[in-house]
PDB file of C-alpha atoms in Angstrom:
ATOM      1  CA  MET A 728       0.325   0.157  -0.128  1.00 51.00           C
ATOM      2  CA  THR A 729       1.164   3.660  -0.408  1.00 63.00           C
ATOM      3  CA  LEU A 730       0.345   6.382   1.216  1.00 59.00           C
ATOM      4  CA  GLN A 731      -3.265   7.246   1.569  1.00 61.00           C
ATOM      5  CA  THR A 732      -4.088  10.466   0.552  1.00 60.00           C
ATOM      6  CA  PRO A 733      -5.458  13.030   1.540  1.00 62.00           C
ATOM      7  CA  PRO A 734      -4.370  12.809   4.620  1.00 63.00           C
ATOM      8  CA  SER A 735      -6.907  12.584   7.650  1.00 63.00           C
ATOM      9  CA  TRP A 736      -9.113  14.913   8.432  1.00 60.00           C
ATOM     10  CA  LEU A 737      -7.920  17.589   5.624  1.00 62.00           C
ATOM     11  CA  GLN A 738     -10.728  19.950   5.304  1.00 65.00           C
ATOM     12  CA  ALA A 739     -13.004  19.463   1.405  1.00 68.00           C
ATOM     13  CA  GLY A 740     -11.006  16.424   1.162  1.00 68.00           C
ATOM     14  CA  SER A 741     -13.204  12.907   0.589  1.00 70.00           C
ATOM     15  CA  TYR A 742     -11.890   9.747   2.617  1.00 71.00           C
ATOM     16  CA  SER A 743     -13.427   6.151   1.703  1.00 77.00           C
ATOM     17  CA  ALA A 744     -14.458   3.921   4.966  1.00 80.00           C
ATOM     18  CA  GLN A 745     -11.283   2.977   4.795  1.00 80.00           C
ATOM     19  CA  SER A 746      -9.320   5.423   5.361  1.00 79.00           C
ATOM     20  CA  ASP A 747     -11.581   5.576   8.623  1.00 78.00           C
ATOM     21  CA  ARG A 748     -10.748   1.995   9.328  1.00 83.00           C
ATOM     22  CA  LEU A 749      -7.276   2.958   9.277  1.00 80.00           C
ATOM     23  CA  ASN A 750      -7.018   6.523  11.417  1.00 76.00           C
ATOM     24  CA  ALA A 751      -9.343   3.235  13.959  1.00 78.00           C
ATOM     25  CA  GLN A 752      -6.358   1.159  13.626  1.00 78.00           C
ATOM     26  CA  ALA A 753      -4.223   3.394  14.846  1.00 75.00           C
ATOM     27  CA  LEU A 754      -5.971   3.263  18.555  1.00 79.00           C
ATOM     28  CA  TYR A 755      -6.760  -0.551  18.136  1.00 80.00           C
ATOM     29  CA  SER A 756      -3.409  -2.556  17.050  1.00 79.00           C
ATOM     30  CA  THR A 757      -5.766  -5.517  18.874  1.00 85.00           C
ATOM     31  CA  THR A 758      -8.619  -7.388  17.643  1.00 89.00           C
ATOM     32  CA  GLY A 759     -10.809  -7.488  20.613  1.00 92.00           C
ATOM     33  CA  ILE A 760     -13.163  -6.580  23.218  1.00 94.00           C
ATOM     34  CA  ILE A 761     -13.571  -2.690  24.579  1.00 91.00           C
ATOM     35  CA  GLY A 762     -14.537  -3.601  27.772  1.00 91.00           C
ATOM     36  CA  SER A 763     -14.818  -6.453  30.309  1.00 93.00           C
ATOM     37  CA  SER A 764     -17.964  -6.928  30.347  1.00 94.00           C
ATOM     38  CA  SER A 765     -18.895  -6.998  27.024  1.00 96.00           C
ATOM     39  CA  LEU A 766     -20.426 -10.217  24.330  1.00 97.00           C
ATOM     40  CA  ALA A 767     -20.069 -12.085  27.405  1.00 98.00           C
ATOM     41  CA  VAL A 768     -21.670 -15.301  26.446  1.00 98.00           C
ATOM     42  CA  THR A 769     -23.867 -16.769  29.506  1.00 98.00           C
ATOM     43  CA  GLN A 770     -26.913 -20.084  29.533  1.00 97.00           C
ATOM     44  CA  ASN A 771     -30.266 -18.569  27.892  1.00 97.00           C
ATOM     45  CA  SER A 772     -33.240 -18.784  30.725  1.00 95.00           C
ATOM     46  CA  PRO A 773     -34.763 -20.460  30.776  1.00 95.00           C
ATOM     47  CA  ALA A 774     -31.445 -22.795  29.826  1.00 94.00           C
ATOM     48  CA  GLY A 775     -31.815 -24.601  26.424  1.00 97.00           C
ATOM     49  CA  MET A 776     -30.478 -24.962  23.279  1.00 98.00           C
ATOM     50  CA  SER A 777     -29.307 -21.253  22.696  1.00 98.00           C
ATOM     51  CA  VAL A 778     -27.096 -19.142  24.777  1.00 98.00           C
ATOM     52  CA  ARG A 779     -26.587 -14.684  25.347  1.00 98.00           C
ATOM     53  CA  VAL A 780     -25.017 -12.399  24.073  1.00 98.00           C
ATOM     54  CA  ALA A 781     -24.482  -9.477  26.460  1.00 97.00           C
ATOM     55  CA  SER A 782     -24.539  -5.919  25.225  1.00 96.00           C
ATOM     56  CA  GLY A 783     -21.322  -4.551  24.867  1.00 95.00           C
ATOM     57  CA  TRP A 784     -18.325  -2.576  21.884  1.00 94.00           C
ATOM     58  CA  ALA A 785     -15.864  -4.731  20.342  1.00 94.00           C
ATOM     59  CA  ALA A 786     -12.476  -3.806  17.580  1.00 92.00           C
ATOM     60  CA  ILE A 787     -11.914  -6.044  14.964  1.00 93.00           C
ATOM     61  CA  VAL A 788      -9.056  -6.064  12.692  1.00 91.00           C
ATOM     62  CA  GLY A 789      -9.904  -6.916   8.935  1.00 92.00           C
ATOM     63  CA  ASP A 790      -7.766  -9.576   8.017  1.00 92.00           C
ATOM     64  CA  THR A 791      -9.585 -11.710   4.989  1.00 91.00           C
ATOM     65  CA  GLN A 792      -6.850  -8.951   3.341  1.00 89.00           C
ATOM     66  CA  PRO A 793      -4.904  -6.581   4.157  1.00 87.00           C
ATOM     67  CA  GLN A 794      -4.468  -2.825   4.788  1.00 85.00           C
ATOM     68  CA  MET A 795      -8.997  -3.454   6.127  1.00 88.00           C
ATOM     69  CA  GLY A 796      -8.421  -1.863   9.541  1.00 87.00           C
ATOM     70  CA  VAL A 797     -10.602  -1.753  12.558  1.00 90.00           C
ATOM     71  CA  TYR A 798     -14.141  -1.727  12.614  1.00 91.00           C
ATOM     72  CA  THR A 799     -15.443  -0.880  15.959  1.00 91.00           C
ATOM     73  CA  ILE A 800     -18.647  -2.959  16.973  1.00 92.00           C
ATOM     74  CA  TYR A 801     -21.054  -1.994  19.258  1.00 94.00           C
ATOM     75  CA  ASN A 802     -24.291  -4.825  20.572  1.00 95.00           C
ATOM     76  CA  ASP A 803     -26.967  -2.147  21.973  1.00 95.00           C
ATOM     77  CA  ALA A 804     -29.503  -5.130  23.917  1.00 95.00           C
ATOM     78  CA  THR A 805     -28.766  -8.975  24.916  1.00 97.00           C
ATOM     79  CA  SER A 806     -28.244 -11.241  21.962  1.00 97.00           C
ATOM     80  CA  THR A 807     -30.060 -14.484  22.504  1.00 98.00           C
ATOM     81  CA  LEU A 808     -28.765 -17.219  19.680  1.00 98.00           C
ATOM     82  CA  THR A 809     -29.953 -21.763  18.418  1.00 98.00           C
ATOM     83  CA  VAL A 810     -26.807 -23.889  19.356  1.00 98.00           C
ATOM     84  CA  THR A 811     -28.285 -26.959  16.853  1.00 98.00           C
ATOM     85  CA  THR A 812     -29.305 -29.861  17.848  1.00 98.00           C
ATOM     86  CA  ALA A 813     -26.558 -31.940  20.237  1.00 98.00           C
ATOM     87  CA  ASN A 814     -25.731 -34.809  17.792  1.00 98.00           C
ATOM     88  CA  PRO A 815     -27.053 -38.140  19.645  1.00 98.00           C
ATOM     89  CA  SER A 816     -23.817 -40.605  20.284  1.00 98.00           C
ATOM     90  CA  ASN A 817     -20.923 -37.767  19.896  1.00 98.00           C
ATOM     91  CA  PRO A 818     -19.773 -34.756  21.841  1.00 98.00           C
ATOM     92  CA  ARG A 819     -19.301 -31.593  20.115  1.00 98.00           C
ATOM     93  CA  ILE A 820     -17.398 -28.340  20.789  1.00 98.00           C
ATOM     94  CA  ASP A 821     -18.904 -25.603  18.934  1.00 98.00           C
ATOM     95  CA  ARG A 822     -18.193 -22.130  18.800  1.00 98.00           C
ATOM     96  CA  VAL A 823     -19.551 -18.249  18.986  1.00 98.00           C
ATOM     97  CA  VAL A 824     -18.456 -15.572  17.603  1.00 98.00           C
ATOM     98  CA  VAL A 825     -18.550 -11.879  16.269  1.00 98.00           C
ATOM     99  CA  THR A 826     -18.311 -12.118  12.360  1.00 96.00           C
ATOM    100  CA  VAL A 827     -18.503  -8.337  10.527  1.00 95.00           C
ATOM    101  CA  ARG A 828     -19.146  -8.524   6.600  1.00 95.00           C
ATOM    102  CA  ASP A 829     -17.587  -6.094   4.310  1.00 93.00           C
ATOM    103  CA  ALA A 830     -18.798  -6.543   0.442  1.00 93.00           C
ATOM    104  CA  TYR A 831     -16.070  -3.795  -0.665  1.00 91.00           C
ATOM    105  CA  TYR A 832     -14.179  -7.379   0.303  1.00 91.00           C
ATOM    106  CA  SER A 833     -15.830 -10.509   0.275  1.00 89.00           C
ATOM    107  CA  GLY A 834     -19.993 -11.331  -0.908  1.00 88.00           C
ATOM    108  CA  THR A 835     -22.899  -9.175  -0.819  1.00 94.00           C
ATOM    109  CA  ASN A 836     -23.762  -8.540   2.948  1.00 95.00           C
ATOM    110  CA  ASN A 837     -22.188  -5.479   4.927  1.00 93.00           C
ATOM    111  CA  ASP A 838     -22.925  -5.890   8.520  1.00 94.00           C
ATOM    112  CA  VAL A 839     -22.473  -7.696  12.332  1.00 96.00           C
ATOM    113  CA  ILE A 840     -23.400 -10.815  12.814  1.00 97.00           C
ATOM    114  CA  PHE A 841     -23.075 -12.597  16.172  1.00 97.00           C
ATOM    115  CA  GLN A 842     -22.910 -16.969  15.232  1.00 98.00           C
ATOM    116  CA  VAL A 843     -22.640 -20.678  16.331  1.00 98.00           C
ATOM    117  CA  ILE A 844     -20.169 -22.716  14.345  1.00 98.00           C
ATOM    118  CA  ALA A 845     -20.591 -26.031  15.068  1.00 98.00           C
ATOM    119  CA  GLY A 846     -18.776 -28.202  15.474  1.00 98.00           C
ATOM    120  CA  THR A 847     -18.115 -31.422  14.492  1.00 98.00           C
ATOM    121  CA  PRO A 848     -19.389 -34.372  16.574  1.00 98.00           C
ATOM    122  CA  ALA A 849     -16.195 -37.172  17.169  1.00 98.00           C
ATOM    123  CA  SER A 850     -14.961 -38.687  20.901  1.00 97.00           C
ATOM    124  CA  SER A 851     -12.217 -36.393  20.816  1.00 97.00           C
ATOM    125  CA  PRO A 852     -14.373 -33.098  19.578  1.00 98.00           C
ATOM    126  CA  VAL A 853     -12.523 -30.108  18.380  1.00 98.00           C
ATOM    127  CA  ALA A 854     -13.385 -26.572  18.672  1.00 98.00           C
ATOM    128  CA  PRO A 855     -14.097 -25.352  15.117  1.00 98.00           C
ATOM    129  CA  ALA A 856     -11.380 -22.131  13.222  1.00 98.00           C
ATOM    130  CA  THR A 857     -12.565 -18.684  14.723  1.00 98.00           C
ATOM    131  CA  PRO A 858     -13.505 -17.643  10.690  1.00 97.00           C
ATOM    132  CA  SER A 859     -11.351 -14.585   9.364  1.00 95.00           C
ATOM    133  CA  ASP A 860     -12.600 -10.511  10.515  1.00 96.00           C
ATOM    134  CA  SER A 861     -14.109 -11.778  13.001  1.00 97.00           C
ATOM    135  CA  ILE A 862     -14.195 -11.970  17.991  1.00 96.00           C
ATOM    136  CA  SER A 863     -14.046 -15.555  19.336  1.00 98.00           C
ATOM    137  CA  LEU A 864     -16.295 -15.166  22.530  1.00 98.00           C
ATOM    138  CA  ALA A 865     -17.746 -18.067  23.647  1.00 98.00           C
ATOM    139  CA  THR A 866     -17.166 -22.321  22.822  1.00 98.00           C
ATOM    140  CA  ILE A 867     -19.344 -24.539  23.607  1.00 98.00           C
ATOM    141  CA  ALA A 868     -19.534 -27.985  24.649  1.00 98.00           C
ATOM    142  CA  VAL A 869     -22.500 -29.256  23.535  1.00 98.00           C
ATOM    143  CA  GLY A 870     -22.973 -33.255  24.690  1.00 98.00           C
ATOM    144  CA  ALA A 871     -24.224 -36.204  23.189  1.00 98.00           C
ATOM    145  CA  GLY A 872     -28.090 -36.050  23.512  1.00 97.00           C
ATOM    146  CA  VAL A 873     -28.248 -32.460  25.544  1.00 98.00           C
ATOM    147  CA  THR A 874     -30.753 -30.713  25.388  1.00 97.00           C
ATOM    148  CA  SER A 875     -29.107 -27.993  26.646  1.00 98.00           C
ATOM    149  CA  ILE A 876     -26.115 -25.682  27.175  1.00 98.00           C
ATOM    150  CA  VAL A 877     -25.755 -24.378  31.160  1.00 98.00           C
ATOM    151  CA  THR A 878     -22.851 -22.520  31.968  1.00 97.00           C
ATOM    152  CA  ALA A 879     -20.743 -25.287  33.221  1.00 98.00           C
ATOM    153  CA  ASN A 880     -20.821 -26.090  28.823  1.00 98.00           C
ATOM    154  CA  ILE A 881     -19.742 -22.364  28.797  1.00 98.00           C
ATOM    155  CA  THR A 882     -16.077 -21.040  27.934  1.00 98.00           C
ATOM    156  CA  ASP A 883     -15.062 -17.765  27.162  1.00 98.00           C
ATOM    157  CA  THR A 884     -12.116 -17.230  24.499  1.00 98.00           C
ATOM    158  CA  ARG A 885     -12.594 -13.353  24.553  1.00 98.00           C
ATOM    159  CA  VAL A 886      -9.815 -11.910  25.074  1.00 96.00           C
ATOM    160  CA  ALA A 887      -9.337  -7.673  25.152  1.00 94.00           C
ATOM    161  CA  VAL A 888      -8.329  -4.958  22.802  1.00 91.00           C
ATOM    162  CA  THR A 889      -5.391  -3.744  22.806  1.00 87.00           C
ATOM    163  CA  SER A 890      -4.737   0.101  22.520  1.00 81.00           C
ATOM    164  CA  ASN A 891      -1.925   1.954  20.559  1.00 75.00           C
ATOM    165  CA  LEU A 892      -2.390   4.435  23.180  1.00 70.00           C
ATOM    166  CA  PHE A 893       0.548   5.278  25.380  1.00 62.00           C
ATOM    167  CA  SER A 894      -0.122   4.924  29.299  1.00 61.00           C
ATOM    168  CA  GLY A 895       2.627   6.375  31.738  1.00 56.00           C
ATOM    169  CA  ASP A 896       3.661   9.057  32.629  1.00 54.00           C
ATOM    170  CA  ILE A 897       3.678  12.074  29.531  1.00 50.00           C
ATOM    171  CA  THR A 898       5.255  15.154  32.858  1.00 53.00           C
ATOM    172  CA  GLU A 899       8.599  14.637  30.548  1.00 54.00           C
ATOM    173  CA  VAL A 900       6.923  15.160  27.523  1.00 48.00           C
ATOM    174  CA  THR A 901       7.612  18.292  25.286  1.00 48.00           C
TER     175      THR A 901
END
């Protein structure tokens, strides 16, 4: 990629969404949640084959292509997600993610979605990979033949975003 012009916030400039996301990457260097309670995954009430994702913020560094920048996402209310029916013979591990879909780079959608990616049932299951442009929020141990997901089945996989902002004593800065 070459020098981006016009530079950010130049009077009478015209900027792409990518330019704004690259500016955000000056603040957030990694994918992660913003705030310790953001997007926590919990069992639904009453317990069944679903989970809840809490409200909150996250920053997702686009990785479908280089130089996509950071997408800042916000969920303003608890969302309920369905977990597919358990296999009758083997357990599996599912992954809960939040994914940015940007048609400029891939596909036809311009949105952000929560999804439960079902793992493959096996005697020793492994969690599916986290898709591109996504954050893993939790894994769910789906036992053979179970009819509900409870707290003990949910493992938190959220990580905090890393900031590029200076945090320390700046009294010596001139």
